[in-house]
Short mmCIF file of C-alpha atoms in Angstrom, two decimals:
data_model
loop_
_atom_site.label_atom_id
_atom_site.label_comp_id
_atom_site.label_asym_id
_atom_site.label_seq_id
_atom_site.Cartn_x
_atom_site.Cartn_y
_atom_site.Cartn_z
CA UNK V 451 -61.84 173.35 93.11
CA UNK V 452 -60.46 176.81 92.29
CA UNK V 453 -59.68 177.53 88.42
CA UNK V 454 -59.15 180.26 86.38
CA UNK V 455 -60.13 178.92 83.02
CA UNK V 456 -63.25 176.55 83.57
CA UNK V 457 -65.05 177.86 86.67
CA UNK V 458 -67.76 176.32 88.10
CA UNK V 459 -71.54 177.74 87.67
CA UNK V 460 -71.36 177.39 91.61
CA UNK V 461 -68.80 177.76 94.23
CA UNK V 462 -66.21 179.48 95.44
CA UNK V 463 -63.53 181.13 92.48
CA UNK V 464 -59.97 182.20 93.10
CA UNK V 465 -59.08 185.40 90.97
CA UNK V 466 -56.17 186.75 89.54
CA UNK V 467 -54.87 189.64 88.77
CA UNK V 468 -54.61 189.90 84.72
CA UNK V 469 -50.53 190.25 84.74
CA UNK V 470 -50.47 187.33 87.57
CA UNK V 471 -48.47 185.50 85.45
CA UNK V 472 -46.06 187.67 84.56
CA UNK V 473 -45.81 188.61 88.57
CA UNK V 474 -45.20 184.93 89.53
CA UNK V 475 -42.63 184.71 86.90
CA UNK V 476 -40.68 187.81 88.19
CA UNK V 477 -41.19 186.53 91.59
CA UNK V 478 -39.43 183.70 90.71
CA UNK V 479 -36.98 184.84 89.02
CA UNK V 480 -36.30 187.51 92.19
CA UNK V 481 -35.12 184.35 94.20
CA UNK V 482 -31.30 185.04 92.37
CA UNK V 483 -30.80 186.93 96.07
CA UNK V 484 -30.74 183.88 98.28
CA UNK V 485 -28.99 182.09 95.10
CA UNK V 486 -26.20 184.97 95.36
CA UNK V 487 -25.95 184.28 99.03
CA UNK V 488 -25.02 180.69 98.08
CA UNK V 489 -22.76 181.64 95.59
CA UNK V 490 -21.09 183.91 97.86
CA UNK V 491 -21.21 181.45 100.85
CA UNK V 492 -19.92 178.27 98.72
CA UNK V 493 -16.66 180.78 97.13
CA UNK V 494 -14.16 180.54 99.91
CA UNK V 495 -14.78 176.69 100.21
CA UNK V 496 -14.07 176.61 96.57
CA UNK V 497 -11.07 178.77 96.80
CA UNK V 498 -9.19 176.46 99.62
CA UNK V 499 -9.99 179.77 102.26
CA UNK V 500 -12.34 177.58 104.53
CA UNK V 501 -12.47 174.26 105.66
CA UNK V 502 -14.89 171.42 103.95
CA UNK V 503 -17.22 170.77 107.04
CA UNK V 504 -20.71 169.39 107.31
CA UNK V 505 -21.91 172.92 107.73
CA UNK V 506 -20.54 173.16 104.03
CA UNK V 507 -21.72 170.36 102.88
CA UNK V 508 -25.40 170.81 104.22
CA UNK V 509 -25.08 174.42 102.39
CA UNK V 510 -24.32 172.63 98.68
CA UNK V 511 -27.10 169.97 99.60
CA UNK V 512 -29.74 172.89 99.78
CA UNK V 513 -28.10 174.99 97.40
CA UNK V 514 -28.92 171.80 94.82
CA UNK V 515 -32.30 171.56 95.91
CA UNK V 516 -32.82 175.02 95.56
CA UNK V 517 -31.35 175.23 91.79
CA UNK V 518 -33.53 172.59 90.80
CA UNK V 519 -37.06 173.75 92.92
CA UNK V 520 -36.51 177.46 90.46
CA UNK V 521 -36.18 175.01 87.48
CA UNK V 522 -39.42 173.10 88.73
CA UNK V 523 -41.07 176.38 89.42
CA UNK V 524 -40.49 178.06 86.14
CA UNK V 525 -41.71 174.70 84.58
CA UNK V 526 -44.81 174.70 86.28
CA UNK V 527 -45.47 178.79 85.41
CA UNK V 528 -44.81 177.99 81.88
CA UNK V 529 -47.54 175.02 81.27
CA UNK V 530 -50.09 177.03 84.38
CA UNK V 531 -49.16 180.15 85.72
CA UNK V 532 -52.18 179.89 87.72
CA UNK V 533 -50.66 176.32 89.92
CA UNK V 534 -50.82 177.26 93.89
CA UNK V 535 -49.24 174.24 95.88
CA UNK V 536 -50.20 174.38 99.55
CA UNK V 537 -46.25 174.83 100.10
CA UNK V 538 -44.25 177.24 98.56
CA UNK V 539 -40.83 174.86 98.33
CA UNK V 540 -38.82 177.14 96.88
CA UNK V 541 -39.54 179.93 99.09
CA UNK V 542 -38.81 177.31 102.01
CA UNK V 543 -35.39 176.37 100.32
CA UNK V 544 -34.64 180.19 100.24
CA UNK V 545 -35.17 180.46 104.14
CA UNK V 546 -33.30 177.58 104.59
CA UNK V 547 -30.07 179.05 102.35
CA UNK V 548 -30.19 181.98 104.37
CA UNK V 549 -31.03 180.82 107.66
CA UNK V 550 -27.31 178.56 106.82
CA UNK V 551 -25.75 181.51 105.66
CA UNK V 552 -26.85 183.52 108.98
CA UNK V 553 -25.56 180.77 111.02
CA UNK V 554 -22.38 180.20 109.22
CA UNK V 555 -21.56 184.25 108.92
CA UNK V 556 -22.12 184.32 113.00
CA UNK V 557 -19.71 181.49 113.68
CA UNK V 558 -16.67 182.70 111.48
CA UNK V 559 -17.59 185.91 113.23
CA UNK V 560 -17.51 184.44 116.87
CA UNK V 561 -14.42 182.13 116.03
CA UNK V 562 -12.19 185.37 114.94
CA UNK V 563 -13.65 187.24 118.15
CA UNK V 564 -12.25 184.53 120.49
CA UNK V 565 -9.15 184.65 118.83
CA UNK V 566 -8.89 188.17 119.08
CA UNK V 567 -10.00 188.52 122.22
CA UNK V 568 -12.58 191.57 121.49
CA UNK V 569 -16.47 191.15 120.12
CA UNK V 570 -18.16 192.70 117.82
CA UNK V 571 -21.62 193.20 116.40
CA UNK V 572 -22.22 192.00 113.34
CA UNK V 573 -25.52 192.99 111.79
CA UNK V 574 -25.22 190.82 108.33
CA UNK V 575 -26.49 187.57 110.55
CA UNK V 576 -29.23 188.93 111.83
CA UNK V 577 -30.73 190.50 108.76
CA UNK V 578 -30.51 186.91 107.10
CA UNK V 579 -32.16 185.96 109.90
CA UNK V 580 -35.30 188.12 110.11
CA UNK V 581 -35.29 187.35 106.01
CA UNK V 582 -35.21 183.48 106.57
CA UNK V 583 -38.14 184.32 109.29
CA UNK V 584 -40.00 185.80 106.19
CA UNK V 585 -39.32 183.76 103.62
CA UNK V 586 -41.16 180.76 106.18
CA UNK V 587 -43.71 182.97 106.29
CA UNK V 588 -44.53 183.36 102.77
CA UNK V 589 -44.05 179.83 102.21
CA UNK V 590 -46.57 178.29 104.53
CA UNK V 591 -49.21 181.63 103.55
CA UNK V 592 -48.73 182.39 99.90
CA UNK V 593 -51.54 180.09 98.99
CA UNK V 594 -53.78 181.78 101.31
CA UNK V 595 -52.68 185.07 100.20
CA UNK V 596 -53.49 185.00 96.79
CA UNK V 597 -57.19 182.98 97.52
CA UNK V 598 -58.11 186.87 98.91
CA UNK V 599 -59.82 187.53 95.14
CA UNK V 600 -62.62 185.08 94.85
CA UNK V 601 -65.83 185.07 93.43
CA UNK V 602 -68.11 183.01 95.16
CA UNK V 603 -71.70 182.34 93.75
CA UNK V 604 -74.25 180.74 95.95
CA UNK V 605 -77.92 179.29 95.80
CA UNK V 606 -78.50 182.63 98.06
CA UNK V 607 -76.55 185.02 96.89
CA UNK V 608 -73.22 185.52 96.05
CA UNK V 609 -69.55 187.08 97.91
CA UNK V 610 -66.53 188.60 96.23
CA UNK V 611 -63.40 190.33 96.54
CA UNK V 612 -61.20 191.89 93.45
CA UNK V 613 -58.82 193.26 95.36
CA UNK V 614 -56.24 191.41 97.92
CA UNK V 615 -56.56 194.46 100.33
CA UNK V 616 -60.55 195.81 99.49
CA UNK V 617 -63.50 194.68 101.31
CA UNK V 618 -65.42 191.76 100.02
CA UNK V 619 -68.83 192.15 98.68
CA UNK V 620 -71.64 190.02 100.10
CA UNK V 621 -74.83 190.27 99.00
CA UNK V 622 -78.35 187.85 99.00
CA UNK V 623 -80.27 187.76 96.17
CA UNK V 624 -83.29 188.75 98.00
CA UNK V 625 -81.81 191.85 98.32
CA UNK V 626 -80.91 192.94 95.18
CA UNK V 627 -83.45 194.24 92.11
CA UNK V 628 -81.52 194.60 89.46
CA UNK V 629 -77.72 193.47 88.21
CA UNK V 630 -76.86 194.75 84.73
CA UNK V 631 -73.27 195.49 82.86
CA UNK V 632 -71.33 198.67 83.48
CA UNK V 633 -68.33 199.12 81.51
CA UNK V 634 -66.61 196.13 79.69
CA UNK V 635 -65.89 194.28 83.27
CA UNK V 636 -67.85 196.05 85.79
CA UNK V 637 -71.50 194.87 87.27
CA UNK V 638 -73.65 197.43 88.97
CA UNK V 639 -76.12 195.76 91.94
CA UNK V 640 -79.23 197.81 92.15
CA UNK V 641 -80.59 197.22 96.17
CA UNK V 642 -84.71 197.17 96.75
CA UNK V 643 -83.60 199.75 99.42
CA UNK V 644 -82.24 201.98 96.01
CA UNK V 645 -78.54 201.65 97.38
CA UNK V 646 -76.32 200.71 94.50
CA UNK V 647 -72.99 198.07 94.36
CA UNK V 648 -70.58 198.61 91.53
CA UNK V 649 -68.14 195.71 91.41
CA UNK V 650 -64.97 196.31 88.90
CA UNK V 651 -63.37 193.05 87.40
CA UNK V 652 -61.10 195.03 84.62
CA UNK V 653 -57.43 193.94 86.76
CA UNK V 654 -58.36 190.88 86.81
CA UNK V 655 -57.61 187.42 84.30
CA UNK V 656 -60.77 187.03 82.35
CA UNK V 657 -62.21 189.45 84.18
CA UNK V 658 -65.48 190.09 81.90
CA UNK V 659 -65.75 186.30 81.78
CA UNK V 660 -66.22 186.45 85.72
CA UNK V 661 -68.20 189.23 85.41
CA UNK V 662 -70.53 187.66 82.85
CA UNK V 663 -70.88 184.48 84.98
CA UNK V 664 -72.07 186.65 88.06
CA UNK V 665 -74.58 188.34 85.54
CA UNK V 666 -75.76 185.43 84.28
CA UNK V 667 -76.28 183.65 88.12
CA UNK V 668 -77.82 186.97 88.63
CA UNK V 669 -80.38 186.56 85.58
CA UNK V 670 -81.09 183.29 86.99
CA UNK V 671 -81.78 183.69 90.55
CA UNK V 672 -83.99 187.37 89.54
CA UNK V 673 -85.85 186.24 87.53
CA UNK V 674 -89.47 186.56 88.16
CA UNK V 675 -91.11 183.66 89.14
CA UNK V 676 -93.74 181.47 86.46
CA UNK V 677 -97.23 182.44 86.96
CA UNK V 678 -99.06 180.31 88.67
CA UNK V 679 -95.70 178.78 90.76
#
């Protein structure tokens, strides 16, 4: 089970960056565009300019999910910031909001061109669109996304990543001499071949705490063995 304050001795670790909270929070918060779509979308309805159809009412239906999956969201941030549901709902209820909004945009659109008689392009749909595309995206992968930093200890070794775009490091124990502390987060991996690994947890939450628990699995698995074993 991935934790970020009562890690296992063994097994795989997601990590976070050390101001992941506040970044999930401003994420969160960033989600007022889709809710100014729906503000914008719901107006004319309001104002007696449009009709009340189901289109409408389908819009207010998500638009009420929506408002109360941010509420949910920022509840779940405040009491663990750290929380990763296999579905991002509220970035699903965005892509919904604006995949309405697209549609709804292209049919006033197409309804004044037949009654004109003359079409036009109308790009406003179709960047909605692609955005609703994305926002599915992000739902379904944002769990997977963050799980990039890990620290993963093993009987044989260990593997880790610190940064979502770096390479991970992975490393046997049978190939390694020496692990000792380098900075106030950092581990440096000392090879029998004399090749060296410096691994940097300082971004990260509790990143000497990780750091410390790959020294110590280190300690364990280097040490020399009893005489006489």
């Amino acid at each position: 089970m991935d934790t970020a304050a009562a890690p296992a001795a063994e097994g795989r670790t997601t990590l976070y960056h050390r101001r992941h909270a506040w970044q999930q929070r401003a994420k969160t918060l960033g989600h007022v565009g889709p809710a100014l779509v729906l503000l914008f979308a719901v107006q004319p309805v309001l104002a007696g300019e449009e009709a009340f159809t189901p289109l409408v009412v389908l819009e207010f239906a998500v638009g009420a999910a929506y408002l109360v999956l941010m509420v949910r969201e920022l509840l779940h941030l405040r009491h663990n910031p750290f929380h990763q549901e296999r579905v991002a709902w509220l970035e699903l209820a965005s892509a919904a909001i604006l995949a309405i909004e697209s549609y709804h945009i292209w049919h006033r659109h197409h309804a004044a061109h037949l009654a004109r008689g003359v079409h036009r392009l109308h790009m406003l749909p179709w960047i909605y669109a692609a955005l609703a595309v994305v926002y599915v995206v992000l739902a379904f992968r944002m769990k997977q996304m963050a799980g990039r930093r890990f620290l993963h200890l093993r009987p044989e070794g260990f593997a880790a990543r610190t940064k979502p775009l770096g390479r991970a490091h992975e490393l046997r124990w049978a190939d390694l001499a020496a692990a000792e502390p380098a900075g106030p987060a950092d581990v440096l991996l000392h090879r029998h071949d004399g090749q060296t690994h410096r691994i940097s947890f300082a971004d990260l939450h509790d990143g000497p705490a990780h750091r410390d628990r790959l020294l110590a699995h280190a300690a364990q698995a280097l040490a020399p063995a009893p005489e006489g074993a």
